[in-house]
PDB file of N, CA and C in Angstrom:
ATOM      1  N   PRO A  13     109.039 130.247  98.122  1.00  0.00           N
ATOM      2  CA  PRO A  13     108.907 131.666  98.409  1.00  0.00           C
ATOM      3  C   PRO A  13     108.737 131.957  99.905  1.00  0.00           C
ATOM      4  N   ASN A  14     108.221 131.015 100.672  1.00  0.00           N
ATOM      5  CA  ASN A  14     108.022 131.217 102.102  1.00  0.00           C
ATOM      6  C   ASN A  14     109.237 130.670 102.846  1.00  0.00           C
ATOM      7  N   LYS A  15     109.959 131.534 103.569  1.00  0.00           N
ATOM      8  CA  LYS A  15     111.198 131.111 104.234  1.00  0.00           C
ATOM      9  C   LYS A  15     110.930 130.106 105.339  1.00  0.00           C
ATOM     10  N   LEU A  16     109.956 130.357 106.198  1.00  0.00           N
ATOM     11  CA  LEU A  16     109.668 129.449 107.307  1.00  0.00           C
ATOM     12  C   LEU A  16     109.190 128.097 106.793  1.00  0.00           C
ATOM     13  N   GLY A  17     108.347 128.099 105.786  1.00  0.00           N
ATOM     14  CA  GLY A  17     107.886 126.843 105.191  1.00  0.00           C
ATOM     15  C   GLY A  17     109.031 126.052 104.596  1.00  0.00           C
ATOM     16  N   GLY A  18     109.981 126.743 103.982  1.00  0.00           N
ATOM     17  CA  GLY A  18     111.140 126.072 103.404  1.00  0.00           C
ATOM     18  C   GLY A  18     112.033 125.459 104.468  1.00  0.00           C
ATOM     19  N   VAL A  19     112.215 126.170 105.579  1.00  0.00           N
ATOM     20  CA  VAL A  19     113.040 125.643 106.668  1.00  0.00           C
ATOM     21  C   VAL A  19     112.376 124.426 107.299  1.00  0.00           C
ATOM     22  N   ILE A  20     111.074 124.490 107.508  1.00  0.00           N
ATOM     23  CA  ILE A  20     110.346 123.353 108.082  1.00  0.00           C
ATOM     24  C   ILE A  20     110.403 122.152 107.146  1.00  0.00           C
ATOM     25  N   ALA A  21     110.230 122.381 105.859  1.00  0.00           N
ATOM     26  CA  ALA A  21     110.309 121.279 104.891  1.00  0.00           C
ATOM     27  C   ALA A  21     111.706 120.679 104.868  1.00  0.00           C
ATOM     28  N   LEU A  22     112.736 121.513 104.968  1.00  0.00           N
ATOM     29  CA  LEU A  22     114.109 121.010 104.983  1.00  0.00           C
ATOM     30  C   LEU A  22     114.366 120.151 106.213  1.00  0.00           C
ATOM     31  N   VAL A  23     113.944 120.616 107.379  1.00  0.00           N
ATOM     32  CA  VAL A  23     114.131 119.848 108.614  1.00  0.00           C
ATOM     33  C   VAL A  23     113.342 118.538 108.554  1.00  0.00           C
ATOM     34  N   MET A  24     112.114 118.595 108.053  1.00  0.00           N
ATOM     35  CA  MET A  24     111.290 117.380 107.964  1.00  0.00           C
ATOM     36  C   MET A  24     111.869 116.383 106.962  1.00  0.00           C
ATOM     37  N   SER A  25     112.450 116.871 105.869  1.00  0.00           N
ATOM     38  CA  SER A  25     113.009 115.949 104.874  1.00  0.00           C
ATOM     39  C   SER A  25     114.208 115.193 105.429  1.00  0.00           C
ATOM     40  N   ILE A  26     114.941 115.808 106.349  1.00  0.00           N
ATOM     41  CA  ILE A  26     116.065 115.120 106.988  1.00  0.00           C
ATOM     42  C   ILE A  26     115.569 114.255 108.147  1.00  0.00           C
ATOM     43  N   ALA A  27     114.642 114.771 108.940  1.00  0.00           N
ATOM     44  CA  ALA A  27     114.142 114.032 110.102  1.00  0.00           C
ATOM     45  C   ALA A  27     113.417 112.751 109.688  1.00  0.00           C
ATOM     46  N   ILE A  28     112.732 112.782 108.565  1.00  0.00           N
ATOM     47  CA  ILE A  28     111.989 111.601 108.137  1.00  0.00           C
ATOM     48  C   ILE A  28     112.935 110.458 107.771  1.00  0.00           C
ATOM     49  N   LEU A  29     114.147 110.798 107.332  1.00  0.00           N
ATOM     50  CA  LEU A  29     115.135 109.763 107.027  1.00  0.00           C
ATOM     51  C   LEU A  29     115.610 109.053 108.294  1.00  0.00           C
ATOM     52  N   PHE A  30     115.657 109.772 109.416  1.00  0.00           N
ATOM     53  CA  PHE A  30     116.036 109.156 110.683  1.00  0.00           C
ATOM     54  C   PHE A  30     114.899 108.320 111.262  1.00  0.00           C
ATOM     55  N   LEU A  31     113.663 108.633 110.919  1.00  0.00           N
ATOM     56  CA  LEU A  31     112.515 107.889 111.428  1.00  0.00           C
ATOM     57  C   LEU A  31     112.213 106.630 110.627  1.00  0.00           C
ATOM     58  N   MET A  32     112.707 106.536 109.411  1.00  0.00           N
ATOM     59  CA  MET A  32     112.398 105.386 108.555  1.00  0.00           C
ATOM     60  C   MET A  32     112.776 104.040 109.173  1.00  0.00           C
ATOM     61  N   PRO A  33     113.947 103.875 109.788  1.00  0.00           N
ATOM     62  CA  PRO A  33     114.252 102.560 110.384  1.00  0.00           C
ATOM     63  C   PRO A  33     113.291 102.184 111.504  1.00  0.00           C
ATOM     64  N   LEU A  34     112.768 103.155 112.211  1.00  0.00           N
ATOM     65  CA  LEU A  34     111.827 102.880 113.291  1.00  0.00           C
ATOM     66  C   LEU A  34     110.462 102.467 112.752  1.00  0.00           C
ATOM     67  N   LEU A  35     110.126 102.954 111.571  1.00  0.00           N
ATOM     68  CA  LEU A  35     108.823 102.661 110.977  1.00  0.00           C
ATOM     69  C   LEU A  35     108.832 101.412 110.103  1.00  0.00           C
ATOM     70  N   HIS A  36     109.989 100.809 109.895  1.00  0.00           N
ATOM     71  CA  HIS A  36     110.102  99.639 109.022  1.00  0.00           C
ATOM     72  C   HIS A  36     109.569  98.402 109.749  1.00  0.00           C
ATOM     73  N   THR A  37     108.421  97.920 109.291  1.00  0.00           N
ATOM     74  CA  THR A  37     107.796  96.757 109.929  1.00  0.00           C
ATOM     75  C   THR A  37     107.514  95.642 108.930  1.00  0.00           C
ATOM     76  N   ASN A  38     108.198  95.638 107.796  1.00  0.00           N
ATOM     77  CA  ASN A  38     107.979  94.598 106.790  1.00  0.00           C
ATOM     78  C   ASN A  38     108.414  93.242 107.329  1.00  0.00           C
ATOM     79  N   GLN A  39     107.734  92.203 106.893  1.00  0.00           N
ATOM     80  CA  GLN A  39     108.113  90.865 107.292  1.00  0.00           C
ATOM     81  C   GLN A  39     109.312  90.375 106.500  1.00  0.00           C
ATOM     82  N   SER A  40     109.491  90.876 105.307  1.00  0.00           N
ATOM     83  CA  SER A  40     110.613  90.480 104.456  1.00  0.00           C
ATOM     84  C   SER A  40     111.493  91.704 104.208  1.00  0.00           C
ATOM     85  N   GLN A  41     112.788  91.476 104.103  1.00  0.00           N
ATOM     86  CA  GLN A  41     113.723  92.574 103.876  1.00  0.00           C
ATOM     87  C   GLN A  41     113.903  92.887 102.385  1.00  0.00           C
ATOM     88  N   GLU A  42     113.637  91.919 101.521  1.00  0.00           N
ATOM     89  CA  GLU A  42     113.840  92.122 100.096  1.00  0.00           C
ATOM     90  C   GLU A  42     112.632  92.804  99.466  1.00  0.00           C
ATOM     91  N   LEU A  43     112.906  93.584  98.429  1.00  0.00           N
ATOM     92  CA  LEU A  43     111.824  94.240  97.701  1.00  0.00           C
ATOM     93  C   LEU A  43     111.211  93.340  96.636  1.00  0.00           C
ATOM     94  N   GLN A  44     111.782  92.163  96.406  1.00  0.00           N
ATOM     95  CA  GLN A  44     111.258  91.306  95.346  1.00  0.00           C
ATOM     96  C   GLN A  44     109.851  90.813  95.657  1.00  0.00           C
ATOM     97  N   PHE A  45     109.464  90.819  96.938  1.00  0.00           N
ATOM     98  CA  PHE A  45     108.121  90.394  97.307  1.00  0.00           C
ATOM     99  C   PHE A  45     107.144  91.559  97.364  1.00  0.00           C
ATOM    100  N   TYR A  46     107.618  92.752  97.102  1.00  0.00           N
ATOM    101  CA  TYR A  46     106.788  93.951  97.150  1.00  0.00           C
ATOM    102  C   TYR A  46     106.863  94.687  95.812  1.00  0.00           C
ATOM    103  N   PRO A  47     106.128  94.233  94.809  1.00  0.00           N
ATOM    104  CA  PRO A  47     106.256  94.853  93.478  1.00  0.00           C
ATOM    105  C   PRO A  47     105.819  96.321  93.439  1.00  0.00           C
ATOM    106  N   LEU A  48     104.796  96.681  94.192  1.00  0.00           N
ATOM    107  CA  LEU A  48     104.381  98.085  94.191  1.00  0.00           C
ATOM    108  C   LEU A  48     105.429  98.966  94.864  1.00  0.00           C
ATOM    109  N   ASN A  49     106.128  98.418  95.853  1.00  0.00           N
ATOM    110  CA  ASN A  49     107.179  99.185  96.501  1.00  0.00           C
ATOM    111  C   ASN A  49     108.374  99.375  95.573  1.00  0.00           C
ATOM    112  N   GLN A  50     108.594  98.447  94.665  1.00  0.00           N
ATOM    113  CA  GLN A  50     109.648  98.639  93.665  1.00  0.00           C
ATOM    114  C   GLN A  50     109.298  99.827  92.767  1.00  0.00           C
ATOM    115  N   ILE A  51     108.047  99.908  92.377  1.00  0.00           N
ATOM    116  CA  ILE A  51     107.597 101.038  91.562  1.00  0.00           C
ATOM    117  C   ILE A  51     107.724 102.332  92.355  1.00  0.00           C
ATOM    118  N   LEU A  52     107.343 102.296  93.638  1.00  0.00           N
ATOM    119  CA  LEU A  52     107.466 103.479  94.479  1.00  0.00           C
ATOM    120  C   LEU A  52     108.925 103.908  94.647  1.00  0.00           C
ATOM    121  N   PHE A  53     109.838 102.937  94.707  1.00  0.00           N
ATOM    122  CA  PHE A  53     111.256 103.270  94.828  1.00  0.00           C
ATOM    123  C   PHE A  53     111.720 104.086  93.627  1.00  0.00           C
ATOM    124  N   TRP A  54     111.378 103.644  92.422  1.00  0.00           N
ATOM    125  CA  TRP A  54     111.799 104.379  91.234  1.00  0.00           C
ATOM    126  C   TRP A  54     111.071 105.715  91.119  1.00  0.00           C
ATOM    127  N   TYR A  55     109.838 105.770  91.590  1.00  0.00           N
ATOM    128  CA  TYR A  55     109.098 107.031  91.665  1.00  0.00           C
ATOM    129  C   TYR A  55     109.850 108.007  92.577  1.00  0.00           C
ATOM    130  N   MET A  56     110.406 107.502  93.681  1.00  0.00           N
ATOM    131  CA  MET A  56     111.159 108.344  94.614  1.00  0.00           C
ATOM    132  C   MET A  56     112.475 108.802  93.988  1.00  0.00           C
ATOM    133  N   VAL A  57     113.158 107.926  93.269  1.00  0.00           N
ATOM    134  CA  VAL A  57     114.415 108.300  92.615  1.00  0.00           C
ATOM    135  C   VAL A  57     114.167 109.423  91.608  1.00  0.00           C
ATOM    136  N   ILE A  58     113.127 109.285  90.817  1.00  0.00           N
ATOM    137  CA  ILE A  58     112.796 110.314  89.824  1.00  0.00           C
ATOM    138  C   ILE A  58     112.412 111.617  90.501  1.00  0.00           C
ATOM    139  N   THR A  59     111.659 111.533  91.594  1.00  0.00           N
ATOM    140  CA  THR A  59     111.261 112.732  92.330  1.00  0.00           C
ATOM    141  C   THR A  59     112.481 113.464  92.884  1.00  0.00           C
ATOM    142  N   ILE A  60     113.446 112.726  93.430  1.00  0.00           N
ATOM    143  CA  ILE A  60     114.653 113.358  93.977  1.00  0.00           C
ATOM    144  C   ILE A  60     115.472 114.012  92.865  1.00  0.00           C
ATOM    145  N   ILE A  61     115.578 113.346  91.729  1.00  0.00           N
ATOM    146  CA  ILE A  61     116.308 113.938  90.599  1.00  0.00           C
ATOM    147  C   ILE A  61     115.620 115.219  90.132  1.00  0.00           C
ATOM    148  N   LEU A  62     114.294 115.188  90.033  1.00  0.00           N
ATOM    149  CA  LEU A  62     113.561 116.382  89.602  1.00  0.00           C
ATOM    150  C   LEU A  62     113.630 117.497  90.641  1.00  0.00           C
ATOM    151  N   LEU A  63     113.590 117.153  91.932  1.00  0.00           N
ATOM    152  CA  LEU A  63     113.732 118.181  92.970  1.00  0.00           C
ATOM    153  C   LEU A  63     115.113 118.819  92.932  1.00  0.00           C
ATOM    154  N   THR A  64     116.126 118.020  92.643  1.00  0.00           N
ATOM    155  CA  THR A  64     117.476 118.563  92.516  1.00  0.00           C
ATOM    156  C   THR A  64     117.558 119.521  91.332  1.00  0.00           C
ATOM    157  N   TRP A  65     116.946 119.129  90.233  1.00  0.00           N
ATOM    158  CA  TRP A  65     116.949 119.985  89.040  1.00  0.00           C
ATOM    159  C   TRP A  65     116.151 121.269  89.280  1.00  0.00           C
ATOM    160  N   ILE A  66     114.987 121.147  89.905  1.00  0.00           N
ATOM    161  CA  ILE A  66     114.123 122.316  90.114  1.00  0.00           C
ATOM    162  C   ILE A  66     114.746 123.276  91.117  1.00  0.00           C
ATOM    163  N   GLY A  67     115.585 122.750  92.032  1.00  0.00           N
ATOM    164  CA  GLY A  67     116.262 123.622  92.989  1.00  0.00           C
ATOM    165  C   GLY A  67     117.293 124.522  92.343  1.00  0.00           C
ATOM    166  N   ALA A  68     117.781 124.152  91.178  1.00  0.00           N
ATOM    167  CA  ALA A  68     118.764 124.961  90.461  1.00  0.00           C
ATOM    168  C   ALA A  68     118.105 125.988  89.534  1.00  0.00           C
ATOM    169  N   ARG A  69     116.792 125.930  89.400  1.00  0.00           N
ATOM    170  CA  ARG A  69     116.076 126.860  88.529  1.00  0.00           C
ATOM    171  C   ARG A  69     115.784 128.160  89.279  1.00  0.00           C
ATOM    172  N   PRO A  70     115.570 129.250  88.558  1.00  0.00           N
ATOM    173  CA  PRO A  70     115.218 130.516  89.221  1.00  0.00           C
ATOM    174  C   PRO A  70     113.811 130.457  89.823  1.00  0.00           C
ATOM    175  N   VAL A  71     113.574 131.313  90.798  1.00  0.00           N
ATOM    176  CA  VAL A  71     112.265 131.351  91.456  1.00  0.00           C
ATOM    177  C   VAL A  71     111.316 132.137  90.549  1.00  0.00           C
ATOM    178  N   GLU A  72     110.659 131.402  89.661  1.00  0.00           N
ATOM    179  CA  GLU A  72     109.720 131.987  88.708  1.00  0.00           C
ATOM    180  C   GLU A  72     108.462 131.142  88.687  1.00  0.00           C
ATOM    181  N   THR A  73     107.468 131.615  87.994  1.00  0.00           N
ATOM    182  CA  THR A  73     106.138 131.022  88.005  1.00  0.00           C
ATOM    183  C   THR A  73     106.073 129.517  87.727  1.00  0.00           C
ATOM    184  N   PRO A  74     106.580 128.990  86.640  1.00  0.00           N
ATOM    185  CA  PRO A  74     106.355 127.551  86.446  1.00  0.00           C
ATOM    186  C   PRO A  74     107.170 126.692  87.420  1.00  0.00           C
ATOM    187  N   TYR A  75     108.318 127.195  87.858  1.00  0.00           N
ATOM    188  CA  TYR A  75     109.190 126.400  88.709  1.00  0.00           C
ATOM    189  C   TYR A  75     108.704 126.343  90.153  1.00  0.00           C
ATOM    190  N   ILE A  76     108.031 127.383  90.604  1.00  0.00           N
ATOM    191  CA  ILE A  76     107.503 127.391  91.977  1.00  0.00           C
ATOM    192  C   ILE A  76     106.458 126.304  92.138  1.00  0.00           C
ATOM    193  N   LEU A  77     105.492 126.271  91.237  1.00  0.00           N
ATOM    194  CA  LEU A  77     104.433 125.263  91.312  1.00  0.00           C
ATOM    195  C   LEU A  77     104.998 123.855  91.139  1.00  0.00           C
ATOM    196  N   THR A  78     105.944 123.701  90.227  1.00  0.00           N
ATOM    197  CA  THR A  78     106.562 122.387  90.015  1.00  0.00           C
ATOM    198  C   THR A  78     107.286 121.923  91.277  1.00  0.00           C
ATOM    199  N   GLY A  79     107.999 122.822  91.924  1.00  0.00           N
ATOM    200  CA  GLY A  79     108.692 122.486  93.158  1.00  0.00           C
ATOM    201  C   GLY A  79     107.734 122.105  94.278  1.00  0.00           C
ATOM    202  N   GLN A  80     106.607 122.786  94.373  1.00  0.00           N
ATOM    203  CA  GLN A  80     105.612 122.467  95.399  1.00  0.00           C
ATOM    204  C   GLN A  80     104.980 121.101  95.151  1.00  0.00           C
ATOM    205  N   ILE A  81     104.670 120.813  93.905  1.00  0.00           N
ATOM    206  CA  ILE A  81     104.090 119.511  93.568  1.00  0.00           C
ATOM    207  C   ILE A  81     105.086 118.389  93.854  1.00  0.00           C
ATOM    208  N   LEU A  82     106.341 118.592  93.466  1.00  0.00           N
ATOM    209  CA  LEU A  82     107.359 117.573  93.718  1.00  0.00           C
ATOM    210  C   LEU A  82     107.609 117.379  95.210  1.00  0.00           C
ATOM    211  N   THR A  83     107.485 118.441  95.993  1.00  0.00           N
ATOM    212  CA  THR A  83     107.648 118.320  97.439  1.00  0.00           C
ATOM    213  C   THR A  83     106.529 117.473  98.037  1.00  0.00           C
ATOM    214  N   VAL A  84     105.308 117.676  97.577  1.00  0.00           N
ATOM    215  CA  VAL A  84     104.184 116.853  98.054  1.00  0.00           C
ATOM    216  C   VAL A  84     104.405 115.398  97.653  1.00  0.00           C
ATOM    217  N   LEU A  85     104.889 115.154  96.443  1.00  0.00           N
ATOM    218  CA  LEU A  85     105.173 113.787  96.002  1.00  0.00           C
ATOM    219  C   LEU A  85     106.283 113.155  96.830  1.00  0.00           C
ATOM    220  N   TYR A  86     107.299 113.938  97.194  1.00  0.00           N
ATOM    221  CA  TYR A  86     108.405 113.434  98.012  1.00  0.00           C
ATOM    222  C   TYR A  86     107.897 112.947  99.367  1.00  0.00           C
ATOM    223  N   PHE A  87     107.099 113.760 100.035  1.00  0.00           N
ATOM    224  CA  PHE A  87     106.600 113.375 101.358  1.00  0.00           C
ATOM    225  C   PHE A  87     105.517 112.302 101.272  1.00  0.00           C
ATOM    226  N   SER A  88     104.784 112.243 100.160  1.00  0.00           N
ATOM    227  CA  SER A  88     103.756 111.203 100.030  1.00  0.00           C
ATOM    228  C   SER A  88     104.377 109.817  99.918  1.00  0.00           C
ATOM    229  N   TYR A  89     105.618 109.738  99.439  1.00  0.00           N
ATOM    230  CA  TYR A  89     106.301 108.442  99.379  1.00  0.00           C
ATOM    231  C   TYR A  89     106.410 107.834 100.770  1.00  0.00           C
ATOM    232  N   TYR A  90     106.755 108.644 101.745  1.00  0.00           N
ATOM    233  CA  TYR A  90     106.945 108.144 103.111  1.00  0.00           C
ATOM    234  C   TYR A  90     105.627 107.787 103.785  1.00  0.00           C
ATOM    235  N   ILE A  91     104.531 108.267 103.244  1.00  0.00           N
ATOM    236  CA  ILE A  91     103.217 107.876 103.751  1.00  0.00           C
ATOM    237  C   ILE A  91     102.737 106.609 103.048  1.00  0.00           C
ATOM    238  N   LEU A  92     102.942 106.538 101.730  1.00  0.00           N
ATOM    239  CA  LEU A  92     102.445 105.403 100.944  1.00  0.00           C
ATOM    240  C   LEU A  92     103.257 104.127 101.127  1.00  0.00           C
ATOM    241  N   ASN A  93     104.563 104.245 101.302  1.00  0.00           N
ATOM    242  CA  ASN A  93     105.422 103.068 101.374  1.00  0.00           C
ATOM    243  C   ASN A  93     105.030 102.109 102.500  1.00  0.00           C
ATOM    244  N   PRO A  94     104.868 102.557 103.754  1.00  0.00           N
ATOM    245  CA  PRO A  94     104.467 101.608 104.795  1.00  0.00           C
ATOM    246  C   PRO A  94     103.053 101.045 104.584  1.00  0.00           C
ATOM    247  N   ILE A  95     102.164 101.845 104.028  1.00  0.00           N
ATOM    248  CA  ILE A  95     100.784 101.382 103.797  1.00  0.00           C
ATOM    249  C   ILE A  95     100.785 100.261 102.762  1.00  0.00           C
ATOM    250  N   ILE A  96     101.514 100.440 101.677  1.00  0.00           N
ATOM    251  CA  ILE A  96     101.560  99.417 100.632  1.00  0.00           C
ATOM    252  C   ILE A  96     102.297  98.174 101.119  1.00  0.00           C
ATOM    253  N   SER A  97     103.350  98.356 101.922  1.00  0.00           N
ATOM    254  CA  SER A  97     104.059  97.201 102.490  1.00  0.00           C
ATOM    255  C   SER A  97     103.130  96.386 103.371  1.00  0.00           C
ATOM    256  N   LYS A  98     102.359  97.055 104.199  1.00  0.00           N
ATOM    257  CA  LYS A  98     101.403  96.365 105.067  1.00  0.00           C
ATOM    258  C   LYS A  98     100.360  95.620 104.240  1.00  0.00           C
ATOM    259  N   PHE A  99      99.902  96.256 103.158  1.00  0.00           N
ATOM    260  CA  PHE A  99      98.938  95.621 102.269  1.00  0.00           C
ATOM    261  C   PHE A  99      99.501  94.328 101.692  1.00  0.00           C
ATOM    262  N   TRP A 100     100.751  94.366 101.196  1.00  0.00           N
ATOM    263  CA  TRP A 100     101.360  93.182 100.614  1.00  0.00           C
ATOM    264  C   TRP A 100     101.645  92.100 101.654  1.00  0.00           C
ATOM    265  N   ASP A 101     102.025  92.519 102.886  1.00  0.00           N
ATOM    266  CA  ASP A 101     102.226  91.539 103.955  1.00  0.00           C
ATOM    267  C   ASP A 101     100.925  90.800 104.242  1.00  0.00           C
ATOM    268  N   ASN A 102      99.821  91.534 104.310  1.00  0.00           N
ATOM    269  CA  ASN A 102      98.525  90.899 104.547  1.00  0.00           C
ATOM    270  C   ASN A 102      98.120  90.011 103.377  1.00  0.00           C
ATOM    271  N   LEU A 103      98.413  90.452 102.168  1.00  0.00           N
ATOM    272  CA  LEU A 103      98.066  89.685 100.984  1.00  0.00           C
ATOM    273  C   LEU A 103      98.867  88.391 100.896  1.00  0.00           C
ATOM    274  N   LEU A 104     100.144  88.451 101.238  1.00  0.00           N
ATOM    275  CA  LEU A 104     100.997  87.263 101.179  1.00  0.00           C
ATOM    276  C   LEU A 104     100.711  86.282 102.310  1.00  0.00           C
ATOM    277  N   ASN A 105     100.248  86.762 103.434  1.00  0.00           N
ATOM    278  CA  ASN A 105      99.969  85.873 104.568  1.00  0.00           C
ATOM    279  C   ASN A 105      98.630  85.177 104.453  1.00  0.00           C
ATOM    280  N   ASN A 106      97.736  85.680 103.651  1.00  0.00           N
ATOM    281  CA  ASN A 106      96.387  85.069 103.523  1.00  0.00           C
ATOM    282  C   ASN A 106      96.289  84.158 102.362  1.00  0.00           C
TER     283      ASN A 106
END
């Protein structure tokens, strides 16, 4: 419902994709050593599918809140992924 908030979220959702290679500090490139990150990957796939579906719905009461919650989940992936990767790197090295 907020135009400026929507524009900022749109720009941030694209900009964060360009920042991901710079933030990648995993010791291993494969996800097989990061089981929680595998779960997070599928969580992200489901979130993107649901955001795509919710974007096609009319701007009404249940869909607004659902879209806001899914947006928070989308951005939380980019916060949780490096933290969990670092946790597993420390766990595997010790």
